[in-house]
Amino acid sequence: MIVIRAERPGDRAVIADLVERAYAAVPYSDHREHLMIERLRGTGAYIPALSLLAEIGGEAGGHILLTKAQIRSDLSAVTTLALAPLSVVPEFQMQGVGKRLVSAAHERAAALGFGSVLLVGIPSYYPQFGYERLSRYPIELPFNAPDENCMILPLRPGALDGVAGRVQYADGWIDH
């Protein structure tokens, strides 16, 4: 049975280990995802209720983090959420853990009043949740990434109406 719950203060080491194991064999990873999570915990972008841990039979098997970001233009700034990273340890991959984490994160984010979630991720995975290419909107990232990997999901109808600008991530999101 998969139990999804918010991260607790005592979970930091477990999450760091889980994330490292999840990305250990991923060729496109810089293997620093666990460090990004730690940096983000110290910012105003971190929302404890949106750092979710998946437990399978009492064992930590997956984690997802959504943090606040802004879509800024000269005229406005709209808060969005950035999904990164989504981590599932190898022994629990392909068992629906990632799907449960993503769905739970979306539900909690919508309940907290957030309107959208954006990510840079695997183009064959995230569209099943309703993600669309970011390029369909007048929104740009502060770095170059392949178009097919840049996606956004409105969490409610009309959430992206009139939203335009450049994404500004929290200071800890990008490793400087």
CSV table of N, CA and C in Angstrom, one decimal:
chain,number,residue,atom,x,y,z
A,1,MET,N,0.8,-1.2,0.0
A,1,MET,CA,0.0,0.0,0.0
A,1,MET,C,0.9,1.3,0.0
A,2,ILE,N,0.5,2.2,-0.9
A,2,ILE,CA,1.3,3.5,-1.0
A,2,ILE,C,0.6,4.5,-0.1
A,3,VAL,N,1.3,5.1,0.8
A,3,VAL,CA,0.8,6.2,1.6
A,3,VAL,C,1.6,7.4,1.2
A,4,ILE,N,0.9,8.5,0.9
A,4,ILE,CA,1.5,9.8,0.6
A,4,ILE,C,1.3,10.7,1.7
A,5,ARG,N,2.3,11.3,2.2
A,5,ARG,CA,2.2,12.3,3.3
A,5,ARG,C,3.2,13.4,3.1
A,6,ALA,N,2.9,14.5,3.8
A,6,ALA,CA,3.9,15.6,3.8
A,6,ALA,C,5.1,15.3,4.6
A,7,GLU,N,6.2,15.9,4.1
A,7,GLU,CA,7.5,15.7,4.8
A,7,GLU,C,7.4,16.2,6.2
A,8,ARG,N,8.1,15.5,7.1
A,8,ARG,CA,8.2,15.9,8.5
A,8,ARG,C,9.7,16.3,8.8
A,9,PRO,N,9.9,17.0,9.8
A,9,PRO,CA,11.3,17.5,10.1
A,9,PRO,C,12.3,16.4,10.2
A,10,GLY,N,12.0,15.2,10.7
A,10,GLY,CA,12.9,14.1,10.8
A,10,GLY,C,13.2,13.4,9.5
A,11,ASP,N,12.5,13.8,8.4
A,11,ASP,CA,12.6,13.1,7.1
A,11,ASP,C,13.8,13.5,6.2
A,12,ARG,N,14.5,14.6,6.6
A,12,ARG,CA,15.5,15.1,5.7
A,12,ARG,C,16.5,14.1,5.2
A,13,ALA,N,17.1,13.4,6.1
A,13,ALA,CA,18.2,12.4,5.7
A,13,ALA,C,17.6,11.3,4.8
A,14,VAL,N,16.4,10.9,5.1
A,14,VAL,CA,15.7,9.8,4.4
A,14,VAL,C,15.5,10.3,3.0
A,15,ILE,N,15.0,11.5,2.8
A,15,ILE,CA,14.7,12.1,1.5
A,15,ILE,C,16.0,12.3,0.7
A,16,ALA,N,17.0,12.8,1.3
A,16,ALA,CA,18.3,13.0,0.6
A,16,ALA,C,18.8,11.6,0.1
A,17,ASP,N,18.7,10.6,0.9
A,17,ASP,CA,19.2,9.3,0.4
A,17,ASP,C,18.3,8.7,-0.7
A,18,LEU,N,17.0,8.9,-0.5
A,18,LEU,CA,16.1,8.4,-1.5
A,18,LEU,C,16.3,9.1,-2.9
A,19,VAL,N,16.5,10.4,-2.8
A,19,VAL,CA,16.7,11.2,-4.1
A,19,VAL,C,18.0,10.8,-4.7
A,20,GLU,N,19.0,10.6,-3.9
A,20,GLU,CA,20.3,10.2,-4.5
A,20,GLU,C,20.2,8.9,-5.2
A,21,ARG,N,19.5,7.9,-4.5
A,21,ARG,CA,19.4,6.6,-5.1
A,21,ARG,C,18.5,6.6,-6.4
A,22,ALA,N,17.5,7.5,-6.4
A,22,ALA,CA,16.6,7.6,-7.5
A,22,ALA,C,17.3,8.1,-8.8
A,23,TYR,N,18.3,9.0,-8.6
A,23,TYR,CA,19.0,9.6,-9.7
A,23,TYR,C,20.4,9.0,-10.0
A,24,ALA,N,20.8,8.0,-9.2
A,24,ALA,CA,22.2,7.5,-9.3
A,24,ALA,C,22.5,7.0,-10.7
A,25,ALA,N,21.6,6.3,-11.4
A,25,ALA,CA,21.8,5.7,-12.7
A,25,ALA,C,21.2,6.5,-13.9
A,26,VAL,N,20.7,7.8,-13.6
A,26,VAL,CA,20.1,8.6,-14.6
A,26,VAL,C,21.2,9.4,-15.3
A,27,PRO,N,21.4,9.1,-16.6
A,27,PRO,CA,22.5,9.7,-17.4
A,27,PRO,C,22.4,11.2,-17.5
A,28,TYR,N,21.2,11.8,-17.5
A,28,TYR,CA,21.1,13.3,-17.7
A,28,TYR,C,21.1,14.0,-16.4
A,29,SER,N,21.3,13.3,-15.3
A,29,SER,CA,21.3,14.0,-14.0
A,29,SER,C,22.7,14.5,-13.6
A,30,ASP,N,22.7,15.6,-12.9
A,30,ASP,CA,24.0,16.1,-12.3
A,30,ASP,C,24.2,15.5,-10.9
A,31,HIS,N,23.3,14.6,-10.5
A,31,HIS,CA,23.4,13.9,-9.2
A,31,HIS,C,23.5,14.9,-8.0
A,32,ARG,N,22.8,16.1,-8.2
A,32,ARG,CA,22.8,17.1,-7.1
A,32,ARG,C,21.4,17.5,-6.7
A,33,GLU,N,20.4,16.7,-7.1
A,33,GLU,CA,19.0,17.0,-6.9
A,33,GLU,C,18.7,17.1,-5.4
A,34,HIS,N,19.4,16.2,-4.6
A,34,HIS,CA,19.2,16.3,-3.1
A,34,HIS,C,19.7,17.6,-2.5
A,35,LEU,N,20.7,18.2,-3.1
A,35,LEU,CA,21.3,19.4,-2.7
A,35,LEU,C,20.3,20.6,-3.0
A,36,MET,N,19.6,20.5,-4.1
A,36,MET,CA,18.7,21.5,-4.5
A,36,MET,C,17.5,21.5,-3.5
A,37,ILE,N,17.1,20.4,-3.1
A,37,ILE,CA,16.0,20.3,-2.1
A,37,ILE,C,16.4,21.0,-0.8
A,38,GLU,N,17.6,20.7,-0.4
A,38,GLU,CA,18.1,21.3,0.9
A,38,GLU,C,18.2,22.8,0.7
A,39,ARG,N,18.7,23.3,-0.4
A,39,ARG,CA,18.8,24.8,-0.6
A,39,ARG,C,17.4,25.4,-0.6
A,40,LEU,N,16.4,24.7,-1.2
A,40,LEU,CA,15.1,25.3,-1.3
A,40,LEU,C,14.4,25.3,0.0
A,41,ARG,N,14.7,24.4,0.9
A,41,ARG,CA,14.1,24.4,2.2
A,41,ARG,C,14.4,25.7,3.0
A,42,GLY,N,15.5,26.4,2.7
A,42,GLY,CA,15.8,27.6,3.3
A,42,GLY,C,15.3,28.8,2.7
A,43,THR,N,14.4,28.7,1.7
A,43,THR,CA,13.9,29.9,1.0
A,43,THR,C,12.4,30.1,1.3
A,44,GLY,N,11.9,31.2,1.0
A,44,GLY,CA,10.4,31.5,1.1
A,44,GLY,C,9.6,30.7,0.1
A,45,ALA,N,10.3,30.1,-0.9
A,45,ALA,CA,9.6,29.3,-1.9
A,45,ALA,C,9.1,28.0,-1.4
A,46,TYR,N,9.8,27.5,-0.4
A,46,TYR,CA,9.5,26.1,0.1
A,46,TYR,C,8.2,26.1,0.9
A,47,ILE,N,7.3,25.2,0.6
A,47,ILE,CA,6.0,25.0,1.2
A,47,ILE,C,6.0,23.6,1.8
A,48,PRO,N,6.1,23.4,3.1
A,48,PRO,CA,6.2,22.1,3.7
A,48,PRO,C,5.1,21.1,3.2
A,49,ALA,N,3.9,21.7,3.0
A,49,ALA,CA,2.8,20.8,2.6
A,49,ALA,C,2.9,20.3,1.2
A,50,LEU,N,3.9,20.8,0.4
A,50,LEU,CA,4.1,20.4,-1.0
A,50,LEU,C,5.4,19.7,-1.2
A,51,SER,N,6.0,19.2,-0.1
A,51,SER,CA,7.1,18.3,-0.1
A,51,SER,C,6.6,17.0,0.4
A,52,LEU,N,6.3,16.1,-0.6
A,52,LEU,CA,5.5,14.9,-0.2
A,52,LEU,C,6.4,13.6,-0.3
A,53,LEU,N,6.2,12.7,0.6
A,53,LEU,CA,6.9,11.5,0.7
A,53,LEU,C,6.0,10.3,0.5
A,54,ALA,N,6.4,9.4,-0.4
A,54,ALA,CA,5.6,8.2,-0.6
A,54,ALA,C,6.2,7.0,0.2
A,55,GLU,N,5.4,6.4,1.0
A,55,GLU,CA,5.9,5.2,1.8
A,55,GLU,C,5.2,4.0,1.3
A,56,ILE,N,5.9,3.0,1.0
A,56,ILE,CA,5.4,1.7,0.6
A,56,ILE,C,5.8,0.7,1.6
A,57,GLY,N,4.7,0.1,2.2
A,57,GLY,CA,5.0,-0.8,3.3
A,57,GLY,C,5.9,-0.2,4.4
A,58,GLY,N,5.7,1.0,4.7
A,58,GLY,CA,6.5,1.7,5.7
A,58,GLY,C,7.9,2.2,5.3
A,59,GLU,N,8.3,1.9,4.0
A,59,GLU,CA,9.6,2.2,3.5
A,59,GLU,C,9.4,3.4,2.6
A,60,ALA,N,10.3,4.4,2.8
A,60,ALA,CA,10.3,5.6,1.9
A,60,ALA,C,10.7,5.2,0.5
A,61,GLY,N,9.8,5.4,-0.5
A,61,GLY,CA,10.1,5.0,-1.8
A,61,GLY,C,10.0,6.1,-2.9
A,62,GLY,N,9.5,7.2,-2.5
A,62,GLY,CA,9.4,8.3,-3.5
A,62,GLY,C,9.2,9.7,-2.8
A,63,HIS,N,9.5,10.7,-3.5
A,63,HIS,CA,9.4,12.1,-3.0
A,63,HIS,C,9.1,13.0,-4.2
A,64,ILE,N,8.3,14.1,-3.9
A,64,ILE,CA,8.1,15.1,-4.9
A,64,ILE,C,8.2,16.4,-4.2
A,65,LEU,N,8.6,17.5,-4.9
A,65,LEU,CA,8.7,18.8,-4.3
A,65,LEU,C,8.1,19.8,-5.3
A,66,LEU,N,7.2,20.6,-4.8
A,66,LEU,CA,6.7,21.8,-5.6
A,66,LEU,C,7.1,23.0,-4.8
A,67,THR,N,7.7,24.0,-5.4
A,67,THR,CA,8.1,25.2,-4.8
A,67,THR,C,7.6,26.4,-5.5
A,68,LYS,N,7.4,27.5,-4.8
A,68,LYS,CA,6.9,28.7,-5.5
A,68,LYS,C,7.9,29.3,-6.5
A,69,ALA,N,7.4,29.8,-7.6
A,69,ALA,CA,8.2,30.6,-8.6
A,69,ALA,C,7.2,31.7,-9.0
A,70,GLN,N,7.8,32.6,-9.8
A,70,GLN,CA,7.0,33.7,-10.3
A,70,GLN,C,7.1,33.7,-11.9
A,71,ILE,N,6.0,34.1,-12.5
A,71,ILE,CA,6.0,34.4,-13.9
A,71,ILE,C,5.9,36.0,-14.0
A,72,ARG,N,7.0,36.6,-14.4
A,72,ARG,CA,7.1,38.1,-14.3
A,72,ARG,C,7.2,38.7,-15.6
A,73,SER,N,6.5,39.8,-15.7
A,73,SER,CA,6.6,40.7,-16.9
A,73,SER,C,6.8,42.2,-16.3
A,74,ASP,N,6.9,43.1,-17.2
A,74,ASP,CA,7.0,44.5,-16.7
A,74,ASP,C,5.7,44.9,-16.1
A,75,LEU,N,4.6,44.3,-16.4
A,75,LEU,CA,3.3,44.7,-15.9
A,75,LEU,C,2.7,43.8,-14.7
A,76,SER,N,3.3,42.6,-14.6
A,76,SER,CA,2.7,41.8,-13.5
A,76,SER,C,3.7,40.7,-13.0
A,77,ALA,N,3.3,40.1,-11.9
A,77,ALA,CA,4.0,38.9,-11.4
A,77,ALA,C,2.9,37.9,-10.9
A,78,VAL,N,2.9,36.7,-11.5
A,78,VAL,CA,2.0,35.7,-11.1
A,78,VAL,C,2.7,34.6,-10.4
A,79,THR,N,2.2,34.1,-9.3
A,79,THR,CA,2.9,33.0,-8.6
A,79,THR,C,2.4,31.7,-9.3
A,80,THR,N,3.4,30.8,-9.5
A,80,THR,CA,3.2,29.5,-10.1
A,80,THR,C,4.0,28.5,-9.1
A,81,LEU,N,4.0,27.3,-9.5
A,81,LEU,CA,4.8,26.3,-8.7
A,81,LEU,C,5.7,25.6,-9.7
A,82,ALA,N,6.9,25.3,-9.2
A,82,ALA,CA,7.9,24.5,-10.0
A,82,ALA,C,8.0,23.1,-9.4
A,83,LEU,N,7.8,22.1,-10.3
A,83,LEU,CA,7.9,20.7,-9.9
A,83,LEU,C,9.3,20.3,-10.1
A,84,ALA,N,10.0,20.0,-9.1
A,84,ALA,CA,11.4,19.4,-9.2
A,84,ALA,C,12.0,19.2,-7.8
A,85,PRO,N,12.5,18.1,-7.6
A,85,PRO,CA,12.5,16.9,-8.5
A,85,PRO,C,11.3,15.9,-8.1
A,86,LEU,N,11.0,15.0,-9.0
A,86,LEU,CA,10.2,13.9,-8.7
A,86,LEU,C,11.2,12.7,-8.6
A,87,SER,N,11.1,12.0,-7.5
A,87,SER,CA,12.1,10.9,-7.3
A,87,SER,C,11.4,9.6,-6.8
A,88,VAL,N,11.8,8.5,-7.5
A,88,VAL,CA,11.3,7.2,-7.0
A,88,VAL,C,12.5,6.3,-7.1
A,89,VAL,N,12.7,5.6,-6.0
A,89,VAL,CA,13.9,4.7,-5.9
A,89,VAL,C,13.7,3.5,-6.9
A,90,PRO,N,14.8,3.0,-7.5
A,90,PRO,CA,14.6,2.0,-8.5
A,90,PRO,C,13.7,0.8,-8.2
A,91,GLU,N,13.8,0.3,-6.9
A,91,GLU,CA,13.0,-0.9,-6.6
A,91,GLU,C,11.5,-0.6,-6.6
A,92,PHE,N,11.0,0.7,-6.6
A,92,PHE,CA,9.6,1.0,-6.6
A,92,PHE,C,9.2,1.7,-7.9
A,93,GLN,N,10.1,1.8,-8.9
A,93,GLN,CA,9.7,2.4,-10.1
A,93,GLN,C,8.8,1.5,-10.9
A,94,MET,N,8.0,2.1,-11.8
A,94,MET,CA,7.0,1.3,-12.6
A,94,MET,C,5.9,0.6,-11.8
A,95,GLN,N,5.6,1.2,-10.6
A,95,GLN,CA,4.6,0.6,-9.8
A,95,GLN,C,3.5,1.7,-9.4
A,96,GLY,N,3.5,2.8,-10.1
A,96,GLY,CA,2.5,3.8,-9.9
A,96,GLY,C,2.9,4.8,-8.8
A,97,VAL,N,4.1,4.7,-8.2
A,97,VAL,CA,4.4,5.6,-7.1
A,97,VAL,C,4.6,7.1,-7.6
A,98,GLY,N,5.2,7.3,-8.7
A,98,GLY,CA,5.4,8.6,-9.3
A,98,GLY,C,4.0,9.2,-9.6
A,99,LYS,N,3.2,8.4,-10.2
A,99,LYS,CA,1.8,8.9,-10.6
A,99,LYS,C,1.0,9.3,-9.3
A,100,ARG,N,1.1,8.6,-8.3
A,100,ARG,CA,0.5,8.9,-7.0
A,100,ARG,C,1.0,10.2,-6.4
A,101,LEU,N,2.3,10.4,-6.5
A,101,LEU,CA,3.0,11.6,-5.9
A,101,LEU,C,2.5,12.8,-6.7
A,102,VAL,N,2.6,12.7,-8.1
A,102,VAL,CA,2.2,13.8,-8.9
A,102,VAL,C,0.8,14.2,-8.7
A,103,SER,N,-0.1,13.2,-8.7
A,103,SER,CA,-1.5,13.5,-8.5
A,103,SER,C,-1.8,14.1,-7.1
A,104,ALA,N,-1.2,13.6,-6.1
A,104,ALA,CA,-1.4,14.2,-4.7
A,104,ALA,C,-0.8,15.6,-4.7
A,105,ALA,N,0.3,15.8,-5.3
A,105,ALA,CA,0.9,17.2,-5.3
A,105,ALA,C,0.0,18.2,-6.0
A,106,HIS,N,-0.6,17.8,-7.1
A,106,HIS,CA,-1.5,18.6,-7.8
A,106,HIS,C,-2.8,18.9,-7.0
A,107,GLU,N,-3.3,17.9,-6.3
A,107,GLU,CA,-4.5,18.1,-5.5
A,107,GLU,C,-4.2,19.1,-4.4
A,108,ARG,N,-3.1,18.9,-3.7
A,108,ARG,CA,-2.8,19.7,-2.6
A,108,ARG,C,-2.5,21.2,-3.0
A,109,ALA,N,-1.8,21.3,-4.1
A,109,ALA,CA,-1.5,22.6,-4.6
A,109,ALA,C,-2.8,23.4,-5.0
A,110,ALA,N,-3.7,22.7,-5.7
A,110,ALA,CA,-5.0,23.3,-6.0
A,110,ALA,C,-5.7,23.7,-4.8
A,111,ALA,N,-5.7,22.8,-3.8
A,111,ALA,CA,-6.5,23.1,-2.5
A,111,ALA,C,-5.8,24.3,-1.8
A,112,LEU,N,-4.6,24.6,-2.0
A,112,LEU,CA,-3.9,25.7,-1.4
A,112,LEU,C,-4.1,27.0,-2.2
A,113,GLY,N,-4.8,26.9,-3.4
A,113,GLY,CA,-5.1,28.0,-4.2
A,113,GLY,C,-4.1,28.4,-5.3
A,114,PHE,N,-3.1,27.5,-5.5
A,114,PHE,CA,-2.2,27.7,-6.6
A,114,PHE,C,-2.9,27.5,-8.0
A,115,GLY,N,-2.5,28.2,-9.0
A,115,GLY,CA,-3.1,28.1,-10.3
A,115,GLY,C,-2.4,27.2,-11.3
A,116,SER,N,-1.1,27.0,-11.2
A,116,SER,CA,-0.4,26.3,-12.2
A,116,SER,C,0.9,25.7,-11.6
A,117,VAL,N,1.4,24.7,-12.4
A,117,VAL,CA,2.6,24.0,-12.1
A,117,VAL,C,3.5,23.9,-13.3
A,118,LEU,N,4.7,24.3,-13.3
A,118,LEU,CA,5.6,24.1,-14.5
A,118,LEU,C,6.7,23.2,-14.1
A,119,LEU,N,7.3,22.7,-15.2
A,119,LEU,CA,8.5,21.8,-15.0
A,119,LEU,C,9.3,21.7,-16.3
A,120,VAL,N,10.5,21.1,-16.1
A,120,VAL,CA,11.3,20.7,-17.2
A,120,VAL,C,11.5,19.2,-16.9
A,121,GLY,N,10.9,18.4,-17.8
A,121,GLY,CA,10.9,16.9,-17.5
A,121,GLY,C,10.8,16.1,-18.7
A,122,ILE,N,10.5,14.8,-18.5
A,122,ILE,CA,10.4,13.8,-19.5
A,122,ILE,C,9.1,14.0,-20.3
A,123,PRO,N,9.2,14.3,-21.6
A,123,PRO,CA,8.0,14.6,-22.4
A,123,PRO,C,7.1,13.5,-22.6
A,124,SER,N,7.5,12.2,-22.4
A,124,SER,CA,6.6,11.1,-22.6
A,124,SER,C,5.8,10.8,-21.3
A,125,TYR,N,6.2,11.4,-20.2
A,125,TYR,CA,5.6,11.1,-18.9
A,125,TYR,C,4.5,12.1,-18.4
A,126,TYR,N,4.9,13.4,-18.5
A,126,TYR,CA,4.0,14.4,-17.8
A,126,TYR,C,2.7,14.7,-18.6
A,127,PRO,N,2.6,14.5,-19.9
A,127,PRO,CA,1.3,14.8,-20.5
A,127,PRO,C,0.1,14.0,-20.0
A,128,GLN,N,0.4,12.8,-19.4
A,128,GLN,CA,-0.7,12.0,-18.9
A,128,GLN,C,-1.4,12.7,-17.8
A,129,PHE,N,-0.8,13.8,-17.2
A,129,PHE,CA,-1.4,14.5,-16.1
A,129,PHE,C,-2.0,15.8,-16.6
A,130,GLY,N,-1.9,16.1,-17.9
A,130,GLY,CA,-2.5,17.3,-18.5
A,130,GLY,C,-1.5,18.3,-18.8
A,131,TYR,N,-0.2,18.1,-18.6
A,131,TYR,CA,0.8,19.1,-18.9
A,131,TYR,C,0.9,19.3,-20.4
A,132,GLU,N,1.1,20.6,-20.8
A,132,GLU,CA,1.2,21.0,-22.1
A,132,GLU,C,2.6,21.7,-22.3
A,133,ARG,N,3.0,21.8,-23.5
A,133,ARG,CA,4.3,22.5,-23.8
A,133,ARG,C,4.1,24.0,-23.3
A,134,LEU,N,5.1,24.4,-22.6
A,134,LEU,CA,5.2,25.8,-22.2
A,134,LEU,C,5.1,26.8,-23.3
A,135,SER,N,5.7,26.4,-24.5
A,135,SER,CA,5.7,27.3,-25.7
A,135,SER,C,4.3,27.6,-26.2
A,136,ARG,N,3.3,27.0,-25.7
A,136,ARG,CA,1.9,27.3,-26.1
A,136,ARG,C,1.5,28.6,-25.4
A,137,TYR,N,2.2,29.1,-24.5
A,137,TYR,CA,1.9,30.3,-23.7
A,137,TYR,C,3.0,31.3,-23.9
A,138,PRO,N,2.8,32.6,-23.7
A,138,PRO,CA,3.8,33.6,-23.8
A,138,PRO,C,4.6,33.6,-22.5
A,139,ILE,N,5.2,32.5,-22.2
A,139,ILE,CA,6.0,32.3,-20.9
A,139,ILE,C,7.3,31.7,-21.3
A,140,GLU,N,8.4,32.3,-20.8
A,140,GLU,CA,9.7,31.7,-21.1
A,140,GLU,C,10.5,31.4,-19.9
A,141,LEU,N,11.4,30.5,-20.0
A,141,LEU,CA,12.3,30.1,-18.9
A,141,LEU,C,13.5,30.9,-18.9
A,142,PRO,N,14.2,31.0,-17.8
A,142,PRO,CA,15.4,31.8,-17.7
A,142,PRO,C,16.7,31.1,-18.2
A,143,PHE,N,16.5,29.9,-18.8
A,143,PHE,CA,17.6,29.1,-19.3
A,143,PHE,C,17.1,28.4,-20.6
A,144,ASN,N,18.0,27.9,-21.3
A,144,ASN,CA,17.6,27.2,-22.5
A,144,ASN,C,17.4,25.7,-22.2
A,145,ALA,N,16.3,25.2,-22.7
A,145,ALA,CA,16.0,23.8,-22.6
A,145,ALA,C,15.2,23.3,-23.8
A,146,PRO,N,15.2,22.1,-24.2
A,146,PRO,CA,14.4,21.6,-25.3
A,146,PRO,C,12.9,21.9,-25.1
A,147,ASP,N,12.3,22.4,-26.2
A,147,ASP,CA,10.9,22.8,-26.1
A,147,ASP,C,10.0,21.6,-25.5
A,148,GLU,N,10.3,20.4,-26.0
A,148,GLU,CA,9.4,19.3,-25.6
A,148,GLU,C,9.5,18.9,-24.1
A,149,ASN,N,10.6,19.4,-23.5
A,149,ASN,CA,10.8,19.1,-22.0
A,149,ASN,C,10.2,20.2,-21.1
A,150,CYS,N,9.8,21.3,-21.7
A,150,CYS,CA,9.3,22.5,-20.9
A,150,CYS,C,7.8,22.4,-20.9
A,151,MET,N,7.2,22.2,-19.7
A,151,MET,CA,5.7,22.0,-19.7
A,151,MET,C,5.1,22.8,-18.5
A,152,ILE,N,3.8,23.0,-18.7
A,152,ILE,CA,3.0,23.7,-17.7
A,152,ILE,C,1.6,23.0,-17.6
A,153,LEU,N,1.1,23.1,-16.4
A,153,LEU,CA,-0.3,22.5,-16.2
A,153,LEU,C,-1.1,23.6,-15.4
A,154,PRO,N,-2.2,24.0,-16.0
A,154,PRO,CA,-3.1,24.9,-15.3
A,154,PRO,C,-3.9,24.0,-14.3
A,155,LEU,N,-4.0,24.4,-13.0
A,155,LEU,CA,-4.7,23.6,-12.0
A,155,LEU,C,-6.2,23.9,-12.0
A,156,ARG,N,-6.6,24.9,-12.6
A,156,ARG,CA,-8.0,25.3,-12.7
A,156,ARG,C,-8.2,26.0,-14.1
A,157,PRO,N,-9.4,25.9,-14.6
A,157,PRO,CA,-9.7,26.5,-15.9
A,157,PRO,C,-9.4,28.0,-15.8
A,158,GLY,N,-8.7,28.5,-16.8
A,158,GLY,CA,-8.5,30.0,-16.9
A,158,GLY,C,-7.3,30.4,-16.1
A,159,ALA,N,-6.6,29.5,-15.4
A,159,ALA,CA,-5.5,29.9,-14.5
A,159,ALA,C,-4.4,30.6,-15.3
A,160,LEU,N,-4.2,30.3,-16.6
A,160,LEU,CA,-3.1,30.9,-17.3
A,160,LEU,C,-3.6,32.0,-18.3
A,161,ASP,N,-4.9,32.3,-18.2
A,161,ASP,CA,-5.4,33.4,-19.1
A,161,ASP,C,-4.7,34.7,-18.8
A,162,GLY,N,-4.1,35.3,-19.8
A,162,GLY,CA,-3.4,36.6,-19.7
A,162,GLY,C,-2.1,36.5,-19.0
A,163,VAL,N,-1.6,35.4,-18.6
A,163,VAL,CA,-0.3,35.2,-17.9
A,163,VAL,C,0.8,35.2,-19.0
A,164,ALA,N,1.8,36.1,-18.8
A,164,ALA,CA,2.9,36.2,-19.8
A,164,ALA,C,4.1,36.7,-19.0
A,165,GLY,N,5.3,36.3,-19.5
A,165,GLY,CA,6.5,36.7,-18.8
A,165,GLY,C,7.6,35.7,-18.8
A,166,ARG,N,8.6,36.0,-18.0
A,166,ARG,CA,9.7,35.1,-17.8
A,166,ARG,C,9.6,34.5,-16.4
A,167,VAL,N,9.9,33.2,-16.3
A,167,VAL,CA,9.9,32.5,-15.0
A,167,VAL,C,11.1,32.9,-14.2
A,168,GLN,N,10.8,33.2,-12.9
A,168,GLN,CA,11.8,33.5,-11.9
A,168,GLN,C,11.7,32.5,-10.8
A,169,TYR,N,12.7,31.6,-10.8
A,169,TYR,CA,12.7,30.5,-9.8
A,169,TYR,C,13.3,31.1,-8.5
A,170,ALA,N,13.0,30.4,-7.4
A,170,ALA,CA,13.6,30.8,-6.1
A,170,ALA,C,15.1,30.7,-6.2
A,171,ASP,N,15.8,31.4,-5.4
A,171,ASP,CA,17.3,31.5,-5.4
A,171,ASP,C,17.9,30.1,-5.3
A,172,GLY,N,17.4,29.2,-4.5
A,172,GLY,CA,18.0,27.9,-4.3
A,172,GLY,C,17.7,26.9,-5.4
A,173,TRP,N,16.8,27.3,-6.4
A,173,TRP,CA,16.4,26.3,-7.4
A,173,TRP,C,17.5,26.0,-8.4
A,174,ILE,N,18.1,27.1,-8.8
A,174,ILE,CA,19.2,26.9,-9.8
A,174,ILE,C,20.5,26.9,-9.1
A,175,ASP,N,21.4,25.9,-9.3
A,175,ASP,CA,22.7,25.8,-8.6
A,175,ASP,C,23.6,26.8,-9.3
A,176,HIS,N,24.0,27.9,-8.6
A,176,HIS,CA,24.9,28.9,-9.2
A,176,HIS,C,26.3,28.5,-9.1
